[in-house]
PDB file of C-alpha atoms in Angstrom:
ATOM      1  CA  ALA A   1     -15.167  18.824  -2.414  1.00  0.00           C
ATOM      2  CA  ILE A   2     -15.264  19.205  -6.203  1.00  0.00           C
ATOM      3  CA  SER A   3     -17.980  18.299  -8.713  1.00  0.00           C
ATOM      4  CA  ALA A   4     -17.179  18.674 -12.430  1.00  0.00           C
ATOM      5  CA  THR A   5     -19.909  18.207 -15.035  1.00  0.00           C
ATOM      6  CA  GLY A   6     -20.183  18.429 -18.808  1.00  0.00           C
ATOM      7  CA  GLY A   7     -17.456  16.146 -20.158  1.00  0.00           C
ATOM      8  CA  ASN A   8     -13.677  16.309 -19.740  1.00  0.00           C
ATOM      9  CA  ALA A   9     -12.253  17.582 -16.442  1.00  0.00           C
ATOM     10  CA  PHE A  10      -8.749  18.882 -15.702  1.00  0.00           C
ATOM     11  CA  ILE A  11      -8.011  19.413 -11.997  1.00  0.00           C
ATOM     12  CA  TYR A  12      -4.621  20.804 -10.981  1.00  0.00           C
ATOM     13  CA  ASN A  13      -4.166  21.014  -7.209  1.00  0.00           C
ATOM     14  CA  GLU A  14      -1.407  23.222  -5.820  1.00  0.00           C
ATOM     15  CA  GLY A  15      -2.794  23.522  -2.282  1.00  0.00           C
ATOM     16  CA  LEU A  16      -5.352  21.472  -0.338  1.00  0.00           C
ATOM     17  CA  ILE A  17      -8.451  19.631  -1.515  1.00  0.00           C
ATOM     18  CA  ALA A  18     -10.487  18.084   1.310  1.00  0.00           C
ATOM     19  CA  GLY A  19     -13.469  15.942   0.377  1.00  0.00           C
ATOM     20  CA  SER A  20     -14.845  14.030  -2.571  1.00  0.00           C
ATOM     21  CA  ILE A  21     -14.056  14.680  -6.240  1.00  0.00           C
ATOM     22  CA  VAL A  22     -16.732  13.628  -8.755  1.00  0.00           C
ATOM     23  CA  THR A  23     -16.647  14.077 -12.546  1.00  0.00           C
ATOM     24  CA  ASP A  24     -18.766  13.197 -15.572  1.00  0.00           C
ATOM     25  CA  TYR A  25     -17.970  10.599 -18.217  1.00  0.00           C
ATOM     26  CA  GLY A  26     -15.039  11.777 -20.348  1.00  0.00           C
ATOM     27  CA  PHE A  27     -11.288  12.249 -20.178  1.00  0.00           C
ATOM     28  CA  ASP A  28     -10.329  13.277 -16.642  1.00  0.00           C
ATOM     29  CA  LEU A  29      -6.999  14.368 -15.203  1.00  0.00           C
ATOM     30  CA  ILE A  30      -6.284  14.965 -11.514  1.00  0.00           C
ATOM     31  CA  SER A  31      -2.774  16.317 -10.962  1.00  0.00           C
ATOM     32  CA  ASN A  32      -1.744  16.703  -7.320  1.00  0.00           C
ATOM     33  CA  LYS A  33       1.185  19.058  -7.801  1.00  0.00           C
ATOM     34  CA  TYR A  34       4.459  19.255  -5.842  1.00  0.00           C
ATOM     35  CA  GLY A  35       3.734  19.771  -2.127  1.00  0.00           C
ATOM     36  CA  ALA A  36      -0.076  19.667  -2.520  1.00  0.00           C
ATOM     37  CA  GLN A  37      -2.546  17.567  -0.524  1.00  0.00           C
ATOM     38  CA  ILE A  38      -5.756  15.693  -1.248  1.00  0.00           C
ATOM     39  CA  VAL A  39      -7.496  14.515   1.934  1.00  0.00           C
ATOM     40  CA  LEU A  40     -10.244  11.886   1.704  1.00  0.00           C
ATOM     41  CA  THR A  41     -12.111  10.951   4.902  1.00  0.00           C
ATOM     42  CA  ASP A  42     -15.087   8.664   4.239  1.00  0.00           C
ATOM     43  CA  ASP A  43     -14.993  10.247   0.768  1.00  0.00           C
ATOM     44  CA  VAL A  44     -14.793   9.171  -2.853  1.00  0.00           C
ATOM     45  CA  ILE A  45     -13.019  10.157  -6.039  1.00  0.00           C
ATOM     46  CA  ASN A  46     -15.270   8.958  -8.854  1.00  0.00           C
ATOM     47  CA  LEU A  47     -14.267   9.655 -12.461  1.00  0.00           C
ATOM     48  CA  TYR A  48     -17.343   7.862 -13.866  1.00  0.00           C
ATOM     49  CA  GLY A  49     -15.649   6.240 -16.867  1.00  0.00           C
ATOM     50  CA  GLY A  50     -13.834   7.437 -19.922  1.00  0.00           C
ATOM     51  CA  ASP A  51     -10.038   7.569 -19.858  1.00  0.00           C
ATOM     52  CA  GLY A  52      -8.562   8.915 -16.659  1.00  0.00           C
ATOM     53  CA  ILE A  53      -5.218   9.790 -15.068  1.00  0.00           C
ATOM     54  CA  ILE A  54      -4.353  10.590 -11.462  1.00  0.00           C
ATOM     55  CA  ILE A  55      -0.824  11.872 -10.800  1.00  0.00           C
ATOM     56  CA  ASN A  56       0.444  12.268  -7.238  1.00  0.00           C
ATOM     57  CA  ASP A  57       3.649  14.261  -7.722  1.00  0.00           C
ATOM     58  CA  GLU A  58       6.869  13.999  -5.734  1.00  0.00           C
ATOM     59  CA  ASP A  59       6.480  15.462  -2.207  1.00  0.00           C
ATOM     60  CA  SER A  60       2.699  15.605  -2.601  1.00  0.00           C
ATOM     61  CA  THR A  61       0.219  13.619  -0.496  1.00  0.00           C
ATOM     62  CA  ILE A  62      -3.055  11.822  -1.007  1.00  0.00           C
ATOM     63  CA  SER A  63      -4.583  10.677   2.287  1.00  0.00           C
ATOM     64  CA  MET A  64      -7.265   7.975   2.279  1.00  0.00           C
ATOM     65  CA  ASP A  65      -9.234   7.261   5.457  1.00  0.00           C
ATOM     66  CA  ASN A  66     -11.946   4.659   4.787  1.00  0.00           C
ATOM     67  CA  SER A  67     -12.301   6.048   1.259  1.00  0.00           C
ATOM     68  CA  THR A  68     -12.571   4.924  -2.359  1.00  0.00           C
ATOM     69  CA  ILE A  69     -11.023   6.028  -5.657  1.00  0.00           C
ATOM     70  CA  GLU A  70     -12.992   4.716  -8.634  1.00  0.00           C
ATOM     71  CA  PHE A  71     -11.990   5.364 -12.237  1.00  0.00           C
ATOM     72  CA  GLY A  72     -14.778   3.632 -14.139  1.00  0.00           C
ATOM     73  CA  ASP A  73     -14.285   1.812 -17.444  1.00  0.00           C
ATOM     74  CA  GLY A  74     -11.673   3.232 -19.819  1.00  0.00           C
ATOM     75  CA  TYR A  75      -7.897   3.419 -20.209  1.00  0.00           C
ATOM     76  CA  ASN A  76      -6.799   4.558 -16.767  1.00  0.00           C
ATOM     77  CA  THR A  77      -3.519   5.200 -14.973  1.00  0.00           C
ATOM     78  CA  PHE A  78      -2.596   6.125 -11.395  1.00  0.00           C
ATOM     79  CA  ILE A  79       0.985   7.387 -10.948  1.00  0.00           C
ATOM     80  CA  ASN A  80       2.019   7.650  -7.300  1.00  0.00           C
ATOM     81  CA  ASP A  81       5.355   9.479  -7.104  1.00  0.00           C
ATOM     82  CA  GLY A  82       4.537  11.053  -3.740  1.00  0.00           C
ATOM     83  CA  GLU A  83       2.953   9.702  -0.563  1.00  0.00           C
ATOM     84  CA  LEU A  84      -0.288   7.748  -0.432  1.00  0.00           C
ATOM     85  CA  ILE A  85      -1.287   7.631   3.243  1.00  0.00           C
ATOM     86  CA  VAL A  86      -3.778   4.892   4.102  1.00  0.00           C
ATOM     87  CA  ASN A  87      -5.868   4.586   7.273  1.00  0.00           C
ATOM     88  CA  GLY A  88      -8.703   2.130   7.764  1.00  0.00           C
ATOM     89  CA  SER A  89     -10.179   0.184   4.842  1.00  0.00           C
ATOM     90  CA  ASN A  90      -9.669   1.718   1.379  1.00  0.00           C
ATOM     91  CA  THR A  91     -10.098   0.765  -2.274  1.00  0.00           C
ATOM     92  CA  ILE A  92      -8.632   1.999  -5.552  1.00  0.00           C
ATOM     93  CA  ASP A  93     -10.622   0.561  -8.460  1.00  0.00           C
ATOM     94  CA  MET A  94      -8.709   1.147 -11.702  1.00  0.00           C
ATOM     95  CA  GLY A  95     -11.708   0.237 -13.869  1.00  0.00           C
ATOM     96  CA  TYR A  96     -11.881  -2.068 -16.872  1.00  0.00           C
ATOM     97  CA  SER A  97     -10.016  -1.804 -20.161  1.00  0.00           C
ATOM     98  CA  GLU A  98      -9.071  -4.523 -22.629  1.00  0.00           C
ATOM     99  CA  GLY A  99      -5.365  -4.347 -21.783  1.00  0.00           C
ATOM    100  CA  GLY A 100      -5.851  -3.736 -18.066  1.00  0.00           C
ATOM    101  CA  ASN A 101      -5.185  -0.563 -16.066  1.00  0.00           C
ATOM    102  CA  THR A 102      -2.190  -0.008 -13.830  1.00  0.00           C
ATOM    103  CA  PHE A 103      -1.352   1.642 -10.517  1.00  0.00           C
ATOM    104  CA  TYR A 104       2.316   2.759 -10.553  1.00  0.00           C
ATOM    105  CA  ASN A 105       3.896   2.970  -7.105  1.00  0.00           C
ATOM    106  CA  ASN A 106       7.160   4.921  -7.070  1.00  0.00           C
ATOM    107  CA  GLY A 107       8.954   7.357  -4.790  1.00  0.00           C
ATOM    108  CA  ASN A 108       8.101   7.589  -1.082  1.00  0.00           C
ATOM    109  CA  SER A 109       5.014   5.600  -1.826  1.00  0.00           C
ATOM    110  CA  ILE A 110       2.367   3.848   0.307  1.00  0.00           C
ATOM    111  CA  HIS A 111       2.251   4.555   4.038  1.00  0.00           C
ATOM    112  CA  MET A 112       0.092   2.528   6.434  1.00  0.00           C
ATOM    113  CA  GLU A 113       2.320   2.737   9.501  1.00  0.00           C
ATOM    114  CA  ASP A 114       0.531   4.434  12.402  1.00  0.00           C
ATOM    115  CA  GLY A 115       1.216   2.182  15.391  1.00  0.00           C
ATOM    116  CA  ALA A 116      -1.668  -0.248  14.737  1.00  0.00           C
ATOM    117  CA  ALA A 117      -1.686  -3.212  12.339  1.00  0.00           C
ATOM    118  CA  ASP A 118      -5.240  -2.702  11.097  1.00  0.00           C
ATOM    119  CA  ASP A 119      -5.121  -0.731   7.834  1.00  0.00           C
ATOM    120  CA  GLU A 120      -5.709  -2.072   4.345  1.00  0.00           C
ATOM    121  CA  LEU A 121      -5.627  -0.949   0.733  1.00  0.00           C
ATOM    122  CA  THR A 122      -7.216  -2.946  -2.072  1.00  0.00           C
ATOM    123  CA  ILE A 123      -6.104  -2.122  -5.625  1.00  0.00           C
ATOM    124  CA  ILE A 124      -8.417  -3.562  -8.267  1.00  0.00           C
ATOM    125  CA  GLY A 125      -6.159  -3.536 -11.313  1.00  0.00           C
ATOM    126  CA  ASN A 126      -2.531  -4.128 -12.167  1.00  0.00           C
ATOM    127  CA  PHE A 127       0.438  -2.937 -10.098  1.00  0.00           C
ATOM    128  CA  ALA A 128       3.913  -1.720 -11.095  1.00  0.00           C
ATOM    129  CA  GLY A 129       6.791   0.471  -9.925  1.00  0.00           C
ATOM    130  CA  THR A 130       9.927   0.660  -7.813  1.00  0.00           C
ATOM    131  CA  GLY A 131       8.629   2.407  -4.698  1.00  0.00           C
ATOM    132  CA  SER A 132       8.209   1.537  -1.043  1.00  0.00           C
ATOM    133  CA  ILE A 133       5.428   0.256   1.195  1.00  0.00           C
ATOM    134  CA  PHE A 134       5.454   1.045   4.922  1.00  0.00           C
ATOM    135  CA  VAL A 135       3.409  -1.187   7.249  1.00  0.00           C
ATOM    136  CA  ASP A 136       2.801  -2.040  10.894  1.00  0.00           C
ATOM    137  CA  VAL A 137       3.098  -5.710  11.867  1.00  0.00           C
ATOM    138  CA  ASP A 138       1.967  -7.121  15.217  1.00  0.00           C
ATOM    139  CA  GLY A 139       3.762 -10.366  15.961  1.00  0.00           C
ATOM    140  CA  LEU A 140       1.709 -11.275  19.038  1.00  0.00           C
ATOM    141  CA  THR A 141      -1.556 -11.254  17.067  1.00  0.00           C
ATOM    142  CA  LEU A 142       0.046 -12.271  13.746  1.00  0.00           C
ATOM    143  CA  ASN A 143      -1.676  -9.294  12.075  1.00  0.00           C
ATOM    144  CA  SER A 144      -0.374  -6.740   9.596  1.00  0.00           C
ATOM    145  CA  ASP A 145      -1.450  -3.744   7.581  1.00  0.00           C
ATOM    146  CA  ARG A 146      -2.422  -5.270   4.236  1.00  0.00           C
ATOM    147  CA  LEU A 147      -2.079  -4.493   0.541  1.00  0.00           C
ATOM    148  CA  TYR A 148      -4.395  -6.529  -1.692  1.00  0.00           C
ATOM    149  CA  ILE A 149      -3.778  -6.470  -5.465  1.00  0.00           C
ATOM    150  CA  ASP A 150      -6.650  -7.870  -7.505  1.00  0.00           C
ATOM    151  CA  GLY A 151      -4.688  -8.062 -10.746  1.00  0.00           C
ATOM    152  CA  ASP A 152      -1.216  -8.728 -12.145  1.00  0.00           C
ATOM    153  CA  VAL A 153       2.128  -7.331 -11.024  1.00  0.00           C
ATOM    154  CA  ASP A 154       4.343  -5.999 -13.819  1.00  0.00           C
ATOM    155  CA  SER A 155       7.491  -8.060 -14.390  1.00  0.00           C
ATOM    156  CA  GLY A 156       9.798  -5.091 -13.742  1.00  0.00           C
ATOM    157  CA  THR A 157       8.233  -4.260 -10.373  1.00  0.00           C
ATOM    158  CA  GLU A 158      10.367  -4.201  -7.227  1.00  0.00           C
ATOM    159  CA  ASN A 159       8.717  -2.547  -4.228  1.00  0.00           C
ATOM    160  CA  ILE A 160      10.503  -2.427  -0.879  1.00  0.00           C
ATOM    161  CA  ILE A 161       8.461  -3.267   2.219  1.00  0.00           C
ATOM    162  CA  ASP A 162       9.602  -1.485   5.404  1.00  0.00           C
ATOM    163  CA  VAL A 163       8.147  -2.926   8.604  1.00  0.00           C
ATOM    164  CA  ASN A 164       7.341  -1.257  11.914  1.00  0.00           C
ATOM    165  CA  LEU A 165       7.290  -4.400  14.071  1.00  0.00           C
ATOM    166  CA  LEU A 166       5.078  -3.636  17.060  1.00  0.00           C
ATOM    167  CA  SER A 167       5.862  -6.906  18.854  1.00  0.00           C
ATOM    168  CA  MET A 168       7.564 -10.217  18.205  1.00  0.00           C
ATOM    169  CA  PRO A 169       5.622 -13.438  17.760  1.00  0.00           C
ATOM    170  CA  SER A 170       6.005 -15.951  20.537  1.00  0.00           C
ATOM    171  CA  ALA A 171       8.951 -18.324  20.253  1.00  0.00           C
ATOM    172  CA  ALA A 172       6.440 -21.168  19.924  1.00  0.00           C
ATOM    173  CA  ALA A 173       4.727 -19.468  16.971  1.00  0.00           C
ATOM    174  CA  ILE A 174       8.072 -18.919  15.253  1.00  0.00           C
ATOM    175  CA  GLU A 175       9.136 -22.519  15.847  1.00  0.00           C
ATOM    176  CA  ALA A 176       5.796 -23.631  14.367  1.00  0.00           C
ATOM    177  CA  GLY A 177       6.613 -21.692  11.197  1.00  0.00           C
ATOM    178  CA  ALA A 178       4.105 -18.863  11.597  1.00  0.00           C
ATOM    179  CA  THR A 179       4.248 -16.173   8.917  1.00  0.00           C
ATOM    180  CA  ILE A 180       2.378 -12.854   8.656  1.00  0.00           C
ATOM    181  CA  PRO A 181       0.938 -11.929   5.221  1.00  0.00           C
ATOM    182  CA  ILE A 182       1.496  -8.320   4.105  1.00  0.00           C
ATOM    183  CA  VAL A 183       0.805  -8.289   0.342  1.00  0.00           C
ATOM    184  CA  THR A 184      -1.677 -10.565  -1.432  1.00  0.00           C
ATOM    185  CA  VAL A 185      -1.764 -10.809  -5.257  1.00  0.00           C
ATOM    186  CA  THR A 186      -4.477 -12.644  -7.177  1.00  0.00           C
ATOM    187  CA  GLY A 187      -2.784 -12.461 -10.586  1.00  0.00           C
ATOM    188  CA  VAL A 188       0.622 -12.951 -12.185  1.00  0.00           C
ATOM    189  CA  ASN A 189       3.611 -12.101  -9.976  1.00  0.00           C
ATOM    190  CA  ALA A 190       7.213 -13.082  -9.287  1.00  0.00           C
ATOM    191  CA  PRO A 191       9.317 -13.588  -6.128  1.00  0.00           C
ATOM    192  CA  GLY A 192      11.292 -10.353  -6.594  1.00  0.00           C
ATOM    193  CA  ASN A 193       8.271  -8.081  -7.027  1.00  0.00           C
ATOM    194  CA  PHE A 194       8.290  -7.303  -3.296  1.00  0.00           C
ATOM    195  CA  VAL A 195      11.434  -7.347  -1.147  1.00  0.00           C
ATOM    196  CA  LEU A 196      12.028  -6.746   2.544  1.00  0.00           C
ATOM    197  CA  GLY A 197      13.608  -3.461   3.584  1.00  0.00           C
ATOM    198  CA  ASP A 198      14.085  -2.274   7.169  1.00  0.00           C
ATOM    199  CA  VAL A 199      12.439  -3.960  10.152  1.00  0.00           C
ATOM    200  CA  HIS A 200      12.135  -1.634  13.155  1.00  0.00           C
ATOM    201  CA  LEU A 201      11.395  -3.154  16.583  1.00  0.00           C
ATOM    202  CA  ASP A 202      11.037  -1.141  19.802  1.00  0.00           C
ATOM    203  CA  SER A 203       9.625  -3.795  22.142  1.00  0.00           C
ATOM    204  CA  ASN A 204      11.649  -5.600  24.806  1.00  0.00           C
ATOM    205  CA  ALA A 205      11.783  -9.025  23.187  1.00  0.00           C
ATOM    206  CA  LEU A 206      13.521 -11.855  25.001  1.00  0.00           C
ATOM    207  CA  PHE A 207      15.115 -13.226  21.841  1.00  0.00           C
ATOM    208  CA  THR A 208      16.582 -11.978  18.581  1.00  0.00           C
ATOM    209  CA  ALA A 209      15.436 -13.064  15.146  1.00  0.00           C
ATOM    210  CA  ASP A 210      16.231 -12.824  11.465  1.00  0.00           C
ATOM    211  CA  TYR A 211      13.463 -11.627   9.161  1.00  0.00           C
ATOM    212  CA  THR A 212      12.710 -12.633   5.596  1.00  0.00           C
ATOM    213  CA  LEU A 213       9.912 -11.942   3.124  1.00  0.00           C
ATOM    214  CA  VAL A 214       8.614 -15.225   1.745  1.00  0.00           C
ATOM    215  CA  ARG A 215       6.324 -15.774  -1.240  1.00  0.00           C
ATOM    216  CA  GLU A 216       3.568 -18.237  -0.420  1.00  0.00           C
ATOM    217  CA  THR A 217       1.190 -19.840  -2.920  1.00  0.00           C
ATOM    218  CA  PRO A 218      -1.346 -20.808  -4.344  1.00  0.00           C
ATOM    219  CA  THR A 219      -3.047 -17.459  -3.570  1.00  0.00           C
ATOM    220  CA  THR A 220       0.166 -15.505  -3.522  1.00  0.00           C
ATOM    221  CA  ASP A 221       0.994 -13.904  -0.193  1.00  0.00           C
ATOM    222  CA  PHE A 222       4.224 -12.033   0.426  1.00  0.00           C
ATOM    223  CA  SER A 223       4.642 -12.701   4.138  1.00  0.00           C
ATOM    224  CA  LEU A 224       7.034 -11.818   6.944  1.00  0.00           C
ATOM    225  CA  ALA A 225       8.832 -14.872   8.326  1.00  0.00           C
ATOM    226  CA  PHE A 226      10.993 -15.187  11.420  1.00  0.00           C
ATOM    227  CA  GLU A 227      13.917 -17.308  12.605  1.00  0.00           C
ATOM    228  CA  VAL A 228      15.129 -17.182  16.204  1.00  0.00           C
ATOM    229  CA  THR A 229      18.858 -16.440  16.343  1.00  0.00           C
ATOM    230  CA  GLY A 230      19.551 -16.023  20.056  1.00  0.00           C
ATOM    231  CA  LEU A 231      18.638 -14.292  23.315  1.00  0.00           C
ATOM    232  CA  THR A 232      18.576 -10.588  24.008  1.00  0.00           C
ATOM    233  CA  THR A 233      20.157  -9.221  27.179  1.00  0.00           C
ATOM    234  CA  ALA A 234      16.761  -9.399  28.872  1.00  0.00           C
ATOM    235  CA  GLY A 235      16.359 -12.983  27.701  1.00  0.00           C
ATOM    236  CA  VAL A 236      19.783 -13.978  29.044  1.00  0.00           C
ATOM    237  CA  LEU A 237      19.031 -12.395  32.423  1.00  0.00           C
ATOM    238  CA  LEU A 238      15.662 -14.131  32.643  1.00  0.00           C
ATOM    239  CA  SER A 239      17.194 -17.490  31.741  1.00  0.00           C
ATOM    240  CA  THR A 240      19.686 -17.215  34.608  1.00  0.00           C
ATOM    241  CA  VAL A 241      17.064 -16.453  37.273  1.00  0.00           C
TER     242      VAL A 241
END
């Protein structure tokens, strides 16, 4: 853990930081350099206001396990060019400024996939970038890892959502039009801000399906939708019994 007092703080990590990082009011920079790691487990990064920047470089990792990153009021920016690994319930609060503060998601990006559809990240602030988001989705329970954005999405944003599909929904749920929300945005957004990438399914489903990412309003959800396209080999065999 790190505690910095007395004004501005400049933290350059080239190895491993495990635990909370707390600073005083002032200009603060946390630079997680190439290949470095910051591990937060029931921890907090609190910059306590004043302008702040967090940079997660390419091939670097910030892991959040039931943790919080809080900038405080000021002109703040979070640039994620590496991996942000999310487990449990986590929050990144970008703080208040007159023009709004932005989380930029680029590169290898946000990872919630761990074999269970029960992780969530809430970003309080605006969102931008051209990165990827990796999630688990459980069709049987209609649950997913979730990204909540309490703010606007920049018009040039296009994040790819890759899905680890743990199980298919029932055919009845699909026929009833069931969808599974993955990203929720409270502010301004557009249909192309989030697009569907790969969908990986290991389970022995009895039918095949096409997958699409649909934008649902009024509270905007970007949700996984399904359309049955036929029977798998197992489904054909069962239907002939």
